[in-house]
XYZ file of N, CA and C in Angstrom:
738
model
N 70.720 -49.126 90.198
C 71.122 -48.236 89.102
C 72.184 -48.893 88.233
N 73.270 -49.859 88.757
C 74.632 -50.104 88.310
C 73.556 -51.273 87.558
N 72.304 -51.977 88.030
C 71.918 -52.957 87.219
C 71.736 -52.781 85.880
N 70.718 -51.862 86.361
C 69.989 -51.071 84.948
C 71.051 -50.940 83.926
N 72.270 -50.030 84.606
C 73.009 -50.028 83.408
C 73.609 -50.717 82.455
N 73.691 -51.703 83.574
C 73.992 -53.357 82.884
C 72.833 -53.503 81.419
N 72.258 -53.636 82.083
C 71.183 -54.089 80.969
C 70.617 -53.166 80.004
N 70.692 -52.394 80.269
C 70.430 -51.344 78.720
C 71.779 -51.499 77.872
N 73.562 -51.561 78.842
C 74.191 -51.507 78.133
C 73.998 -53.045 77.073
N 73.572 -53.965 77.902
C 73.222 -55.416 76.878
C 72.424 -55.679 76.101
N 71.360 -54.580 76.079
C 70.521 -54.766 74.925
C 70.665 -53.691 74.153
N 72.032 -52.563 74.330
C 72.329 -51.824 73.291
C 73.271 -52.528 72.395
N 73.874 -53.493 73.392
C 74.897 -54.533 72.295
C 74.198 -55.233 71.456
N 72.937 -55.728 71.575
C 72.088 -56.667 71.410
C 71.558 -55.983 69.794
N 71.045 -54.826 70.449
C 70.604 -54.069 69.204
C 71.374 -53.924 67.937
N 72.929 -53.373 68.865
C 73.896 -53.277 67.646
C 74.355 -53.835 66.952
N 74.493 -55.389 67.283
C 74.062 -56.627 66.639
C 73.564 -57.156 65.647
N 72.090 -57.075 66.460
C 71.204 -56.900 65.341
C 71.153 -56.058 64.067
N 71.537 -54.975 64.418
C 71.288 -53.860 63.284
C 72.470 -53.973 62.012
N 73.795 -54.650 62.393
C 74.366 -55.128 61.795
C 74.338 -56.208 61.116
N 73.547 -57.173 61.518
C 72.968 -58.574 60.935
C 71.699 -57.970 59.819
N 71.506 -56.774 59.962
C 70.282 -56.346 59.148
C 71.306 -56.111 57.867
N 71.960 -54.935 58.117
C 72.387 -54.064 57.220
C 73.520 -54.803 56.378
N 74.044 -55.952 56.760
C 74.764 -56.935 56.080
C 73.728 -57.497 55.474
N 72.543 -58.116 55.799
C 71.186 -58.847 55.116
C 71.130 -57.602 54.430
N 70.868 -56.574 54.183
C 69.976 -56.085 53.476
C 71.515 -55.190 52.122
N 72.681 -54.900 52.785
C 73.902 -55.148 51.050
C 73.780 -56.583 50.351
N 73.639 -57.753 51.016
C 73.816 -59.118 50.370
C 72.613 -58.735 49.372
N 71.303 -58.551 49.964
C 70.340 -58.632 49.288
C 70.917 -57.272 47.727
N 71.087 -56.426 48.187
C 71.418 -54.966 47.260
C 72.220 -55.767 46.338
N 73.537 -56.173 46.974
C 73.919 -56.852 45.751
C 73.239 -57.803 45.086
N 73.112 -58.863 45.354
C 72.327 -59.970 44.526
C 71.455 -59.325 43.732
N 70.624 -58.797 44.173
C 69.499 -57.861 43.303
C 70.858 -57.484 42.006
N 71.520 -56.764 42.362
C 72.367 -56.158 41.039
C 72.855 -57.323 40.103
N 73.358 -58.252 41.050
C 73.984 -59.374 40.023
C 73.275 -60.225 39.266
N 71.926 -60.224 39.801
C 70.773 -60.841 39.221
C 70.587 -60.061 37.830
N 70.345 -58.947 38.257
C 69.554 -57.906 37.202
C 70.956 -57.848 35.651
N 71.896 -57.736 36.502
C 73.260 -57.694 35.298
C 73.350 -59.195 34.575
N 72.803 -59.912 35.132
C 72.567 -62.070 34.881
C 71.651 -61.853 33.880
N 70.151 -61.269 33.664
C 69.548 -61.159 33.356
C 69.780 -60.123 31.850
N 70.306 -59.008 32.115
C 69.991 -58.090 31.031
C 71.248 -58.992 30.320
N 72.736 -59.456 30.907
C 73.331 -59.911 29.687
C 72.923 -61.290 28.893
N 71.896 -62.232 29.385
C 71.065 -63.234 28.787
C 70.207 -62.602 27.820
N 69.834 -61.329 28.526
C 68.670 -60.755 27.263
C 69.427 -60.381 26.213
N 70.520 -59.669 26.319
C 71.297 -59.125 25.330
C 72.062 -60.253 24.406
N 72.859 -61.514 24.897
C 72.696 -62.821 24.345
C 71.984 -62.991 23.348
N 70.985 -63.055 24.191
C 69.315 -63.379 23.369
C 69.232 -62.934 21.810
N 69.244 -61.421 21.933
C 68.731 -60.732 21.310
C 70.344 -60.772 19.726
N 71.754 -61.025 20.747
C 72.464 -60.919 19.276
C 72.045 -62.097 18.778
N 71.990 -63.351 19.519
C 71.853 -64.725 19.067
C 70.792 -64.782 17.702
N 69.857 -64.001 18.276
C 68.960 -64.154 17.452
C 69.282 -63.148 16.039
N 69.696 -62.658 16.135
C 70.134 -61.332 15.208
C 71.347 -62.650 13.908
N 71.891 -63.273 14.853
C 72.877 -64.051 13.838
C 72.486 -65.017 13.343
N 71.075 -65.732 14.308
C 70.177 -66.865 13.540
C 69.809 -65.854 12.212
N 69.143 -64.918 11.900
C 68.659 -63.763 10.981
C 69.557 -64.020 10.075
N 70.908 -63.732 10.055
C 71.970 -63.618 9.220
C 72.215 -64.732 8.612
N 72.253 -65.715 9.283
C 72.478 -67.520 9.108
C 71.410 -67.716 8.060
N 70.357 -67.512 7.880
C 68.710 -67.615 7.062
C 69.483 -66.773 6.121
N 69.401 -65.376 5.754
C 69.870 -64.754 4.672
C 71.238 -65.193 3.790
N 71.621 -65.812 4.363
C 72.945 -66.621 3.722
C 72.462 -67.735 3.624
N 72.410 -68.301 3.658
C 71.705 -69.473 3.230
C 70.930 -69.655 1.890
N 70.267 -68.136 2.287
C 69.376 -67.912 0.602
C 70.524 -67.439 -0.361
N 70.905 -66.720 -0.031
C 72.116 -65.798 -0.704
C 72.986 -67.209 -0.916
N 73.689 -68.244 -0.473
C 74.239 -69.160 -1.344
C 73.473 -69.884 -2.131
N 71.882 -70.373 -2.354
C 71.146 -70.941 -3.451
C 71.454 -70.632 -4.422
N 70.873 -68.736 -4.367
C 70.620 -67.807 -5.216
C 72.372 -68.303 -6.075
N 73.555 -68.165 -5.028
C 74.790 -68.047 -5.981
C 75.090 -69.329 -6.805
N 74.368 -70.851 -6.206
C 74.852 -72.091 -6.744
C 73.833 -71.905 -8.069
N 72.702 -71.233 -8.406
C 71.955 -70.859 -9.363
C 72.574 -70.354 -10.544
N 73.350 -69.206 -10.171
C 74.349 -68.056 -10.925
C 75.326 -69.369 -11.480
N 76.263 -69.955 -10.380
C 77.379 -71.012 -11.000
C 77.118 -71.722 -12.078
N 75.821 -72.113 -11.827
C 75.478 -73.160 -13.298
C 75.823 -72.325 -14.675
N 75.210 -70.859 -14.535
C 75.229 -70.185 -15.411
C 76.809 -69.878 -15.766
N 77.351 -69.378 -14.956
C 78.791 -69.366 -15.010
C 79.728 -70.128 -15.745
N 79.399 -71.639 -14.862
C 80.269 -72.751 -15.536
C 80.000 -72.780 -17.128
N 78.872 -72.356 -17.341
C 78.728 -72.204 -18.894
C 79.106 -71.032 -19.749
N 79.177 -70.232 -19.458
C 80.101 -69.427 -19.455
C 81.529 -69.064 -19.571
N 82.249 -69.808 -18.762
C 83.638 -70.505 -18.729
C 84.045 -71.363 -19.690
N 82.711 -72.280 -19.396
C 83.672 -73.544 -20.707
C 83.381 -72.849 -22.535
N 82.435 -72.270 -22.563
C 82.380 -71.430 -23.569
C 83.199 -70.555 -24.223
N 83.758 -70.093 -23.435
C 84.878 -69.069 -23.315
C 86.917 -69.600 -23.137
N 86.554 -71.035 -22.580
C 88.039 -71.842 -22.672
C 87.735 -72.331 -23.659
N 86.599 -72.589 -24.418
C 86.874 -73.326 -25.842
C 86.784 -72.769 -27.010
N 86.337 -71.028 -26.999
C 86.441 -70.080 -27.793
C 88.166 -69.989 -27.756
N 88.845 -69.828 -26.721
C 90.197 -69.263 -26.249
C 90.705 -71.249 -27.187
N 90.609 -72.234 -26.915
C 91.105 -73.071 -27.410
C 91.472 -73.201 -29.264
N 90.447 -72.513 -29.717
C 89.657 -72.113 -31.419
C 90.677 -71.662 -31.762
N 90.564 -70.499 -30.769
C 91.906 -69.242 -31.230
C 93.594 -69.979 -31.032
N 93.704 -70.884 -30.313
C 95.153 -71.116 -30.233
C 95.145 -72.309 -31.286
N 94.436 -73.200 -31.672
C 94.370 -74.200 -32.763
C 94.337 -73.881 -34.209
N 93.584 -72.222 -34.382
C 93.915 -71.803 -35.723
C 95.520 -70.891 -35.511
N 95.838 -70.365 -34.752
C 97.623 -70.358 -34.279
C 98.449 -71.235 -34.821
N 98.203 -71.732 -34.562
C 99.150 -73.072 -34.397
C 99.192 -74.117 -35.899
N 97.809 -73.899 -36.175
C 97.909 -74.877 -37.640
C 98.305 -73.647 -38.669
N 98.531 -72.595 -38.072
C 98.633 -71.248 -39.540
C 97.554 -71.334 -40.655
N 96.572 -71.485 -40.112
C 95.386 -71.467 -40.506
C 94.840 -69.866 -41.362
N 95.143 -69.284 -41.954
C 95.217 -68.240 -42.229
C 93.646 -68.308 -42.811
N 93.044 -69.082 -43.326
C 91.833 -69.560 -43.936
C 90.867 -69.005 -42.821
N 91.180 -69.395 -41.856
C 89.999 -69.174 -40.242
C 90.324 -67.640 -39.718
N 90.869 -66.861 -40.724
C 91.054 -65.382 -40.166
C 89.553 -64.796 -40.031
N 88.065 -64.905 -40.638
C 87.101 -64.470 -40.847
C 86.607 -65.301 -39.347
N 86.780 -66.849 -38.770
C 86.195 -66.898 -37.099
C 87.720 -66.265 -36.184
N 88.217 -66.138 -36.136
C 88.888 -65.476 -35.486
C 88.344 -64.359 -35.275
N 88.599 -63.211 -36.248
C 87.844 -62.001 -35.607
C 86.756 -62.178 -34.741
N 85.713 -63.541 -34.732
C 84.589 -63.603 -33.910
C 84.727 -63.968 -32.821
N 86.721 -64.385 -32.360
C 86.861 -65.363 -31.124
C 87.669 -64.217 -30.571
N 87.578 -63.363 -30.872
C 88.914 -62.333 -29.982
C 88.181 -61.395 -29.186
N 86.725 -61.806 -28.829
C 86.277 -60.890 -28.155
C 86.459 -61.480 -26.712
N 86.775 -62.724 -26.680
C 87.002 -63.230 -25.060
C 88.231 -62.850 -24.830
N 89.262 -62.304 -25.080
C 90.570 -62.024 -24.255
C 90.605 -60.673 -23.966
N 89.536 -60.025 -24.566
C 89.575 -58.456 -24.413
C 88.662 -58.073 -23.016
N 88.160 -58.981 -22.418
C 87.394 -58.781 -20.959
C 88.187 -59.539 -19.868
N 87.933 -58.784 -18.353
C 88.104 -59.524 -17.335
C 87.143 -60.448 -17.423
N 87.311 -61.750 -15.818
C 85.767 -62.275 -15.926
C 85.985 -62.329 -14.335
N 85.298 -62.653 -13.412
C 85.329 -62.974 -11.655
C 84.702 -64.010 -11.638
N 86.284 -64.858 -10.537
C 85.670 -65.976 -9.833
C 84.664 -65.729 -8.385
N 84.877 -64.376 -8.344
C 84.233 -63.996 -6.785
C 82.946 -63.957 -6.772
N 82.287 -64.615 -5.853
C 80.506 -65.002 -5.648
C 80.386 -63.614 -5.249
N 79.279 -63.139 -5.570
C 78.245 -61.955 -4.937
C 77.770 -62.718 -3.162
N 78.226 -62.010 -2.310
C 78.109 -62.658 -1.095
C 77.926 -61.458 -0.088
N 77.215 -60.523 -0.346
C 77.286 -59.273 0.507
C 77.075 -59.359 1.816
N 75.561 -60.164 2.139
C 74.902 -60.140 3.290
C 76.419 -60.906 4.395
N 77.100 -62.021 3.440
C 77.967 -62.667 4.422
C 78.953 -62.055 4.532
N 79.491 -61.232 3.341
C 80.391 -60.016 3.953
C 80.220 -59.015 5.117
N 78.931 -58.975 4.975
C 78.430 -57.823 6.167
C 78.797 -58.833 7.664
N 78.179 -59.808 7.320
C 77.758 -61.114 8.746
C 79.044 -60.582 9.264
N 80.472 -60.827 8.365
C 81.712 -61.072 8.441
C 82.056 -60.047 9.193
N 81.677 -58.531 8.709
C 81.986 -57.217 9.102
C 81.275 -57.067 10.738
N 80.061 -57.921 11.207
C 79.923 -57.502 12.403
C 80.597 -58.552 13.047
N 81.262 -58.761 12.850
C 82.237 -59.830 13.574
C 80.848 -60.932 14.383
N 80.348 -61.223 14.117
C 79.150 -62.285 14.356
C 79.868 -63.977 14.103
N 81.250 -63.938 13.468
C 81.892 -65.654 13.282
C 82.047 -66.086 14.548
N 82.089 -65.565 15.737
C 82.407 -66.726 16.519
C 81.105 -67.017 17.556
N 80.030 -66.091 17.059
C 78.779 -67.067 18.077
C 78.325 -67.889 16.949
N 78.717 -68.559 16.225
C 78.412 -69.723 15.874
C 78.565 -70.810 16.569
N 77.852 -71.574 17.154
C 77.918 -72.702 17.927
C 78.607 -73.724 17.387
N 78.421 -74.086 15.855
C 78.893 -75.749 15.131
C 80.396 -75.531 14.766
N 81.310 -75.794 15.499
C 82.304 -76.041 14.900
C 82.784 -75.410 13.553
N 82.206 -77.001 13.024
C 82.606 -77.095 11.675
C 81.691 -76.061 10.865
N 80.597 -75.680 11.147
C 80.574 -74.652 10.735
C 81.188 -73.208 10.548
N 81.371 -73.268 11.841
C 82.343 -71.909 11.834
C 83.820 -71.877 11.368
N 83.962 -73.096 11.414
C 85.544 -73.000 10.893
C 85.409 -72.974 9.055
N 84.218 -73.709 8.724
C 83.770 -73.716 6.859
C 83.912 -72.096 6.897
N 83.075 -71.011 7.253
C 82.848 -69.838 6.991
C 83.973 -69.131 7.090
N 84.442 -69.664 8.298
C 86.203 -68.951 8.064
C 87.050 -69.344 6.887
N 86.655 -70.270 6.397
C 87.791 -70.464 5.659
C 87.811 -70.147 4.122
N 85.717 -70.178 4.150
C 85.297 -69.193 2.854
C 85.872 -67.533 2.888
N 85.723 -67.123 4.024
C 86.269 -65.536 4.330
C 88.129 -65.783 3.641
N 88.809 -66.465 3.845
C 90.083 -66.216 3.297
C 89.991 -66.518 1.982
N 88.803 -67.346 1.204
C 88.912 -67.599 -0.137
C 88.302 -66.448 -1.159
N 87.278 -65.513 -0.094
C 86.747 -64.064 -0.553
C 88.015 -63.204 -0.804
N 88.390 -63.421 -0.084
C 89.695 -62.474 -0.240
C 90.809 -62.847 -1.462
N 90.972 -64.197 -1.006
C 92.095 -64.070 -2.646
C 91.293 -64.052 -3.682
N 90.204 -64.216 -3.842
C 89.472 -64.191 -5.208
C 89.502 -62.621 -5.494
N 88.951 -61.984 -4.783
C 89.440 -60.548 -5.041
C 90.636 -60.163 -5.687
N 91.899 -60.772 -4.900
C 93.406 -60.543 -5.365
C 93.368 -60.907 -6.763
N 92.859 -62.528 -6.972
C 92.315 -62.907 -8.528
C 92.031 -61.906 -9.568
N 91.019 -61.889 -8.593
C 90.011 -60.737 -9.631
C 90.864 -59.234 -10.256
N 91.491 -58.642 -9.101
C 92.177 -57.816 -9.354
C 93.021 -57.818 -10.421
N 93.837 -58.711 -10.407
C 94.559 -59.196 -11.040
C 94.942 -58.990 -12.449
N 93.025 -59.808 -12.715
C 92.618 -60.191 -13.834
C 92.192 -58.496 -14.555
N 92.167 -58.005 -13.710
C 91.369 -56.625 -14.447
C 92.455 -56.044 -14.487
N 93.734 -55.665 -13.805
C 94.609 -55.267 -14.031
C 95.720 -55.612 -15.619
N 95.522 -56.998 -15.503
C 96.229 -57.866 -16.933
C 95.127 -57.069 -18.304
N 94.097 -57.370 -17.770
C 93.209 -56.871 -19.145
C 93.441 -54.858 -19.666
N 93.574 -54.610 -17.997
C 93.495 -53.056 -18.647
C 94.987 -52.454 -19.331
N 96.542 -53.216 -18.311
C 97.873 -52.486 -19.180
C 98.212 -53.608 -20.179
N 98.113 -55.005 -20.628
C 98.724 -55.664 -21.189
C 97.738 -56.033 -22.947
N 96.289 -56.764 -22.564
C 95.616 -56.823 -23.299
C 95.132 -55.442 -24.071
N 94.431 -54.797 -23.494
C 94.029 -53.049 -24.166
C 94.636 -52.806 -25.026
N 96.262 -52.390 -24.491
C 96.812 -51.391 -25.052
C 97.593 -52.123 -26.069
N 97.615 -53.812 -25.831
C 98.134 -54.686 -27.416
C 96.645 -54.284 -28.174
N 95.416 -54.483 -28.501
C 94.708 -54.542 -29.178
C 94.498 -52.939 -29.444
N 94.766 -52.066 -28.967
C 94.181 -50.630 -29.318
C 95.486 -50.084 -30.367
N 96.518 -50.992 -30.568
C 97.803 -51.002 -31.037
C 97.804 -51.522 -32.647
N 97.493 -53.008 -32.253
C 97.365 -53.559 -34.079
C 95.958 -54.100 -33.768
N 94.577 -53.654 -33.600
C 93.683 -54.321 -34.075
C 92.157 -53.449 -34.283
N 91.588 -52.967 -35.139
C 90.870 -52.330 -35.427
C 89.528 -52.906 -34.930
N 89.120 -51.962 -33.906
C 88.223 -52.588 -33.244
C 86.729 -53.087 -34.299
N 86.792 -52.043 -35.314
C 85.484 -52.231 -35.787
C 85.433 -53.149 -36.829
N 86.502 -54.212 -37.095
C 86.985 -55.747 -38.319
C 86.299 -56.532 -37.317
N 86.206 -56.669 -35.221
C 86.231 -57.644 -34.958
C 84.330 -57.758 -34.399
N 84.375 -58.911 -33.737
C 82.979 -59.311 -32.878
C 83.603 -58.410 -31.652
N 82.160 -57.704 -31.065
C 82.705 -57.259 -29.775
C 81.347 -57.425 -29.401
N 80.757 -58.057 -28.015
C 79.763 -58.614 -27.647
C 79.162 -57.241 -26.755
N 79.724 -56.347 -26.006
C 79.093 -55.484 -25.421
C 78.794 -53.895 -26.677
N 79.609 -53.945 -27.351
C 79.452 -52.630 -27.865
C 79.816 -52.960 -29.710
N 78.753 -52.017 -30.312
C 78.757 -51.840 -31.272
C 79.687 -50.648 -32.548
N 80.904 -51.193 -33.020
C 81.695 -50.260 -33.131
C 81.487 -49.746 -34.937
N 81.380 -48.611 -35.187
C 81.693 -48.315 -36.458
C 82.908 -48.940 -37.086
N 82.336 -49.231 -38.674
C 83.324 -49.709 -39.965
C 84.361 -48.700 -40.269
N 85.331 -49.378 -40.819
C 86.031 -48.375 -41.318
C 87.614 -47.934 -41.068
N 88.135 -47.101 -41.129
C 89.856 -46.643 -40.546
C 90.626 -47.779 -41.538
N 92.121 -47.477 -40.620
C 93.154 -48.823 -41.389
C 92.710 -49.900 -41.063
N 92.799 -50.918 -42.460
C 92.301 -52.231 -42.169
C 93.672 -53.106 -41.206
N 93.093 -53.960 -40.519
C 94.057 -54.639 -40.050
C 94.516 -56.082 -41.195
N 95.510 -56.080 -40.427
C 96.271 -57.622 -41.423
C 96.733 -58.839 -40.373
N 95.330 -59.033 -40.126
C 95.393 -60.528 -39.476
C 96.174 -61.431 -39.703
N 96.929 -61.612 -40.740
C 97.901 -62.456 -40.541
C 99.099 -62.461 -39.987
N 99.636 -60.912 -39.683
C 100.510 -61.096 -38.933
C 100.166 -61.079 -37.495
N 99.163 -61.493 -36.937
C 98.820 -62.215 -35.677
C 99.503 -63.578 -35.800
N 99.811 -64.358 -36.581
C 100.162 -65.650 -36.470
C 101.577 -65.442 -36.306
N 102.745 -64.620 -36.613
C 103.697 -64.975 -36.303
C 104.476 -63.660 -34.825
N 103.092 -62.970 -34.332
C 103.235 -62.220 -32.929
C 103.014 -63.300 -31.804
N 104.299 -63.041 -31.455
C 104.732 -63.814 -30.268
C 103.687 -63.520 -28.854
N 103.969 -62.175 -28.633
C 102.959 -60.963 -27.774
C 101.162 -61.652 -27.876
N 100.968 -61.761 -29.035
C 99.534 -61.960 -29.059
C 99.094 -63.599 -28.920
N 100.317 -64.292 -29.160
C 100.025 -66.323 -28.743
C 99.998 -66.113 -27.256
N 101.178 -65.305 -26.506
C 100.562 -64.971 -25.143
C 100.102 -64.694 -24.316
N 99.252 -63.834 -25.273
C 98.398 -63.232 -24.707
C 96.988 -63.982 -24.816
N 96.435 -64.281 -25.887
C 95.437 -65.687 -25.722
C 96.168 -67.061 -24.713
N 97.236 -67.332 -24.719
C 97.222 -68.429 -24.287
C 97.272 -68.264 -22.631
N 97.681 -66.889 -22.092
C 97.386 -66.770 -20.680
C 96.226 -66.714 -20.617
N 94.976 -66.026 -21.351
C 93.814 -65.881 -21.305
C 93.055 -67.387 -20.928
N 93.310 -67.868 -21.855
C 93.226 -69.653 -21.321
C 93.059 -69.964 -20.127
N 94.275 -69.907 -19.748
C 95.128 -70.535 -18.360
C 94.153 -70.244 -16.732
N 94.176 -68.547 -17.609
C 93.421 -68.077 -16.124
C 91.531 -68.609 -16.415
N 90.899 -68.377 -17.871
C 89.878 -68.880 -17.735
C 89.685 -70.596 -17.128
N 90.740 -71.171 -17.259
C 90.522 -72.144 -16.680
C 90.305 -72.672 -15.085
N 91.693 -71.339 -15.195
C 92.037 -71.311 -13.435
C 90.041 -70.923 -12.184
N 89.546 -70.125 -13.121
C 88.583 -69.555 -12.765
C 87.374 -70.577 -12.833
N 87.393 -71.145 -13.437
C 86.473 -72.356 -14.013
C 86.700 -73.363 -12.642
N 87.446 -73.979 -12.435
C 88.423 -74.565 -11.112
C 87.838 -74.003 -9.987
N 88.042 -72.446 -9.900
C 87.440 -72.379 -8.725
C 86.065 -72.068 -8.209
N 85.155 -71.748 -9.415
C 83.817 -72.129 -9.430
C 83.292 -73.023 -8.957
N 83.917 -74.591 -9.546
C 83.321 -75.410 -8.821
C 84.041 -75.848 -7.291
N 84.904 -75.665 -7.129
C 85.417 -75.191 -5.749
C 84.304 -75.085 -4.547
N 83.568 -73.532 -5.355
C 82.598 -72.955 -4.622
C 81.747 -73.532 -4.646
N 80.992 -73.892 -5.854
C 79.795 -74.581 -5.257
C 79.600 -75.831 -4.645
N 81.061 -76.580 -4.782
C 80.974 -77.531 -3.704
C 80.892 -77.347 -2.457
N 81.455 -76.432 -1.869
C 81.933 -75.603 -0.658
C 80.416 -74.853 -0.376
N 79.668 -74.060 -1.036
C 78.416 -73.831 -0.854
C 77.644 -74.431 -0.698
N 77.254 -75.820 -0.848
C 76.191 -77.165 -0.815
C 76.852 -77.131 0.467
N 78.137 -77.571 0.825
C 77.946 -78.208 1.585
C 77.620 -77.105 2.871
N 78.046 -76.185 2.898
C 77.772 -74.880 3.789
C 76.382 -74.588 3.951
N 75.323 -74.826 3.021
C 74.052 -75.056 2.909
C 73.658 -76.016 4.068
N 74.535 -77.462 3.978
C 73.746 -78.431 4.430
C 74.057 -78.065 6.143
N 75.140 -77.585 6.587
C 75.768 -77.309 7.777
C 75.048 -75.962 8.520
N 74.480 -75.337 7.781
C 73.929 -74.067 8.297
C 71.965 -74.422 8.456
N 71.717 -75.683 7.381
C 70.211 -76.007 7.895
C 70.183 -77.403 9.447
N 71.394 -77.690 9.594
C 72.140 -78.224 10.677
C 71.873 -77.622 11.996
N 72.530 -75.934 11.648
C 72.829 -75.535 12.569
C 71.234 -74.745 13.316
N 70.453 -74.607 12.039
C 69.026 -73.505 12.424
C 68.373 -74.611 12.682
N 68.116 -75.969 12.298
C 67.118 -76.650 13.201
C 67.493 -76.937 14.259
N 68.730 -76.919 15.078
C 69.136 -76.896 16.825
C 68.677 -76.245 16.959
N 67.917 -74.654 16.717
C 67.486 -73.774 17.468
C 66.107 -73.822 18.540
């Protein structure tokens, strides 16, 4: 009897053993299964932004062509407009009173803002899902960052510029200059009211500074045009870089 007990008690140890060598085998397994499955869905999820920012990378890409397209147009634009603004400070300056009839045709460039800021939405958005740092290339990602701080002061620019045009420029020209004597390229104004006397534009201090800042900044803007589209080529060439690794 004392045997028996022996031995059932040794193959209840035996069992209990065992059953513990199971149930440790079979959490290892429970876990792994989980850590696998969590390995897996965050590769898929990887996957799936990776690919979402390759998407974004392609749409920018087009979206800077499309803008080095616009620049050409621009830069012409600019120099058009610094050498209209040049017209106006050269008949200034010589007291040209004779050139009062192109003048009226050159005073329509100081009466507008203009923007150095590219139309760049899709990469504003890119920007907004915070998508800059799964960029793999470096130098790519550090170019895009550093376009993101130049979006921004161009804005400040821009602001700026619309701010100067709406309290300083406006309200000098809505003051001494009859809108309907001059060229105005967007809008067509009726003849008529007090005539103005263009000549005392030549000895207003207010109005040489006011064309001649007009200048300054069309130039400033001109400057950073090509800025950009240097900075865009080459962001072009770095981003078809980065989509054929894929």
């Amino acid at each position: 009897m004392a045997i028996s007990n022996k031995i059932n008690q040794s193959f209840d140890e035996k069992k209990s053993r065992t059953s513990i060598k199971y149930i440790l085998a079979e959490i290892f397994l429970i876990t792994a299964g989980i850590l696998i499955a969590l390995g897996i869905d965050n590769w898929n999820n990887n996957r799936i932004e990776q690919n979402e920012v390759d998407k974004y990378l392609i749409e920018i890409k087009k979206e800077l062509e499309n803008n080095i397209k616009w620049s050409i147009k621009g830069k012409k634009f600019f120099e058009q407009k610094i050498n209209e603004n040049k017209r106006v400070l050269n008949i200034l300056n010589e007291n040209n009173k004779d050139s009062i009839v192109i003048l009226k045709k050159l005073l329509d460039h100081i009466n507008r803002a203009s923007s150095q800021k590219p139309n760049v939405p899709i990469f504003e958005e890119f920007l907004n899902q915070d998508f800059l740092p799964k960029i793999n290339d470096d130098q790519l990602r550090q170019n895009l960052k550093a376009y993101k701080l130049g979006l921004e002061l161009a804005e400040i620019y821009d602001e700026f510029d619309r701010e100067e045009v709406r309290d300083v420029v406006k309200p000098f020209m809505l003051e001494n200059i009859n809108y309907g004597q001059i060229y105005y390229s967007t809008l067509k104004f009726e003849e008529g009211g007090p005539v103005t006397d263009f000549s005392h534009l030549f000895d207003n201090l207010k109005f040489y500074n006011i064309v001649n800042f007009r200048g300054a900044r069309l130039k400033s803007q001109l400057q950073a045009l090509n800025f950009q589209s240097i900075w865009m080529k080459k962001t072009i060439s770095l981003l078809d870089k980065e989509l054929k690794n894929k």
